[in-house]
Amino acid sequence: MFILRMFIIYFSLFCIAYTIAINIFYNGQMVISFLDILGYMKKMKTSDYKRYSESKNMIPISIIVPAYNEEKTIVDNIKSLLALNYLEYEIIIINDGSKDSTKEKIIKEFDLKKVNQPVKKSLNTQEVLGIYRNTKYENLIFVDKLNGDKADALNAGINVSKYPIFASIDADSILEKDSLIKLTMSFVEKPETVAVGGIIRIVNGSIIKDGELLKMNIPKSKIAIFQIIEYLRAFLTGRTSLSRLDAILIISGAFGAFNKKAVINCGGYKVNIIGEDMEIIARLHKTMKDKKKKYKIQFLSEPICWTQAPESFKDLRTQRRRWQIGLFDTLLTYKSMLFNPKYGTIGMISLPYYWLFELFGPVIEFLGYIFIPLAYLFGLLHFSSFIIYLIIAFLLGCTLSMGSILLEQVSFCKYASLKDILLLTLFAVLENLGYRQLTILYRIEGIIKFKKLRHSWGTIERKKFASSDNDHNM
């Protein structure tokens, strides 16, 4: 009994210290991000951005869009890509054995015809069944292939692509018109760049017409609003600060650009996994470090990609469980890099951060919710200490979320109305009163079911983008 009492009190104290430490760390990230974004905004005001946007010498880029059962969003996605403000680019849509009408909708909408086009097979993939084109859309290529997975579809897109830089885009996403310019500027200004990620924003509730974002609205779904807070915190605070430290370990699969040669040289995307976006970045780091090559991988906070967020707890559970499994898989695969000075900030900062805070953080926080109240109930923790812990954890959590909203407002100001800002601030507080705890359970489930679901994507319901025809109801 004595040993149990000692375990409860010491583990409770550990959980208290951990919770405070992790929140202080995250708020420290916010300070770094604030300084970095201010520097980026200043740079963009004085840069040759206009010259880049009008230049005929910009690096041509291939946009690869893996599509599996994306009939509800794929046409708008393609229309948004066709309207991008960029001189020379190609759009490669990869139909990865869809079972719905994705293929038929694309062919019909853009009047595509099957063509004989040779493909250089730099990477092994499932069989390509056909390539479709239309001279009216010279830069649009539709590839129909047997089902593999997202990574296999990306590898097929790389084989078909003809340009030295490629961007991977999710089929339920919409790019802002200048996104490619801002992304490829990094490859021009720093030729050693091998990968660049852009920020992902929530499009739910906003008005889309012909692939263009006409009006940005806060979604009606409360689950989607919570995710706006999460995305602001994860991208504007988390990834911006890690990029500043040259420690970026993930570029979202929804929107990122890569040096094609570098990706092919490290074997392309790894198939039969569900965290291909993190795995390819970890492998690029390892490959470049092992070969002692100079390289750059970074995240930019302004090239914006708008994507759909889950609006049901079922879909949210599927997504967060999948993210945690993908994280766990990558961390296990590259565990040899952990605390290895050979791999610089990735081995000494990024990997320890993801192991301690992103992988084990949910477990420790969940156990804290159990053991700290037990310590108080058994008289092992003073009431004042218990209350102070709750207040500190709550306030630090709110501070981080509100700080991310403030950072958004002083930089990009996408949510312009006072009503929207107040609503987001309210949800930044409410997030700590149930939603956060629920996502922690989903992430723990991902760890527990790692072996069982390691190769299972699961399904998330897609919805049509809201069009201007029904914006009167929104």
Short mmCIF file of N, CA and C in Angstrom, two decimals, residues 20-33 237 392 395-404:
data_model
loop_
_atom_site.label_atom_id
_atom_site.label_comp_id
_atom_site.label_asym_id
_atom_site.label_seq_id
_atom_site.Cartn_x
_atom_site.Cartn_y
_atom_site.Cartn_z
N ILE A 20 2.95 21.46 -17.17
CA ILE A 20 3.42 22.85 -17.14
C ILE A 20 4.58 23.04 -18.12
N ALA A 21 5.52 22.06 -18.14
CA ALA A 21 6.69 22.17 -19.01
C ALA A 21 6.29 22.17 -20.48
N ILE A 22 5.37 21.28 -20.87
CA ILE A 22 4.99 21.19 -22.28
C ILE A 22 4.28 22.45 -22.74
N ASN A 23 3.46 23.02 -21.86
CA ASN A 23 2.76 24.26 -22.23
C ASN A 23 3.71 25.45 -22.31
N ILE A 24 4.69 25.48 -21.42
CA ILE A 24 5.70 26.54 -21.48
C ILE A 24 6.51 26.40 -22.77
N PHE A 25 6.85 25.15 -23.13
CA PHE A 25 7.58 24.89 -24.37
C PHE A 25 6.79 25.37 -25.58
N TYR A 26 5.48 25.03 -25.60
CA TYR A 26 4.64 25.44 -26.72
C TYR A 26 4.52 26.96 -26.81
N ASN A 27 4.42 27.61 -25.65
CA ASN A 27 4.33 29.07 -25.67
C ASN A 27 5.66 29.70 -26.08
N GLY A 28 6.77 29.01 -25.77
CA GLY A 28 8.07 29.46 -26.27
C GLY A 28 8.13 29.37 -27.78
N GLN A 29 7.54 28.29 -28.33
CA GLN A 29 7.44 28.15 -29.78
C GLN A 29 6.68 29.32 -30.38
N MET A 30 5.64 29.75 -29.68
CA MET A 30 4.81 30.83 -30.20
C MET A 30 5.62 32.13 -30.32
N VAL A 31 6.50 32.38 -29.37
CA VAL A 31 7.35 33.58 -29.42
C VAL A 31 8.28 33.51 -30.63
N ILE A 32 8.91 32.34 -30.83
CA ILE A 32 9.80 32.16 -31.99
C ILE A 32 9.02 32.36 -33.29
N SER A 33 7.81 31.79 -33.34
CA SER A 33 6.98 31.90 -34.55
C SER A 33 6.58 33.34 -34.82
N THR A 237 2.23 28.22 -35.15
CA THR A 237 3.11 28.15 -33.97
C THR A 237 4.10 27.00 -34.07
N ILE A 392 -3.36 26.43 -13.90
CA ILE A 392 -2.18 26.64 -14.75
C ILE A 392 -2.33 25.90 -16.08
N LEU A 395 -5.08 27.70 -18.15
CA LEU A 395 -4.70 29.02 -18.63
C LEU A 395 -3.60 28.94 -19.68
N LEU A 396 -2.62 28.05 -19.47
CA LEU A 396 -1.54 27.93 -20.45
C LEU A 396 -2.07 27.39 -21.78
N GLY A 397 -3.02 26.44 -21.69
CA GLY A 397 -3.64 25.92 -22.90
C GLY A 397 -4.39 26.99 -23.65
N CYS A 398 -5.16 27.81 -22.91
CA CYS A 398 -5.91 28.90 -23.53
C CYS A 398 -4.97 29.95 -24.11
N THR A 399 -3.90 30.24 -23.39
CA THR A 399 -2.94 31.25 -23.84
C THR A 399 -2.33 30.86 -25.19
N LEU A 400 -1.99 29.58 -25.33
CA LEU A 400 -1.39 29.12 -26.58
C LEU A 400 -2.36 29.27 -27.74
N SER A 401 -3.61 28.85 -27.54
CA SER A 401 -4.61 28.94 -28.61
C SER A 401 -4.93 30.39 -28.95
N MET A 402 -5.11 31.22 -27.92
CA MET A 402 -5.41 32.63 -28.16
C MET A 402 -4.22 33.34 -28.79
N GLY A 403 -3.02 32.93 -28.39
CA GLY A 403 -1.82 33.50 -29.00
C GLY A 403 -1.74 33.19 -30.48
N SER A 404 -2.16 31.98 -30.86
CA SER A 404 -2.17 31.60 -32.28
C SER A 404 -3.18 32.44 -33.06
#
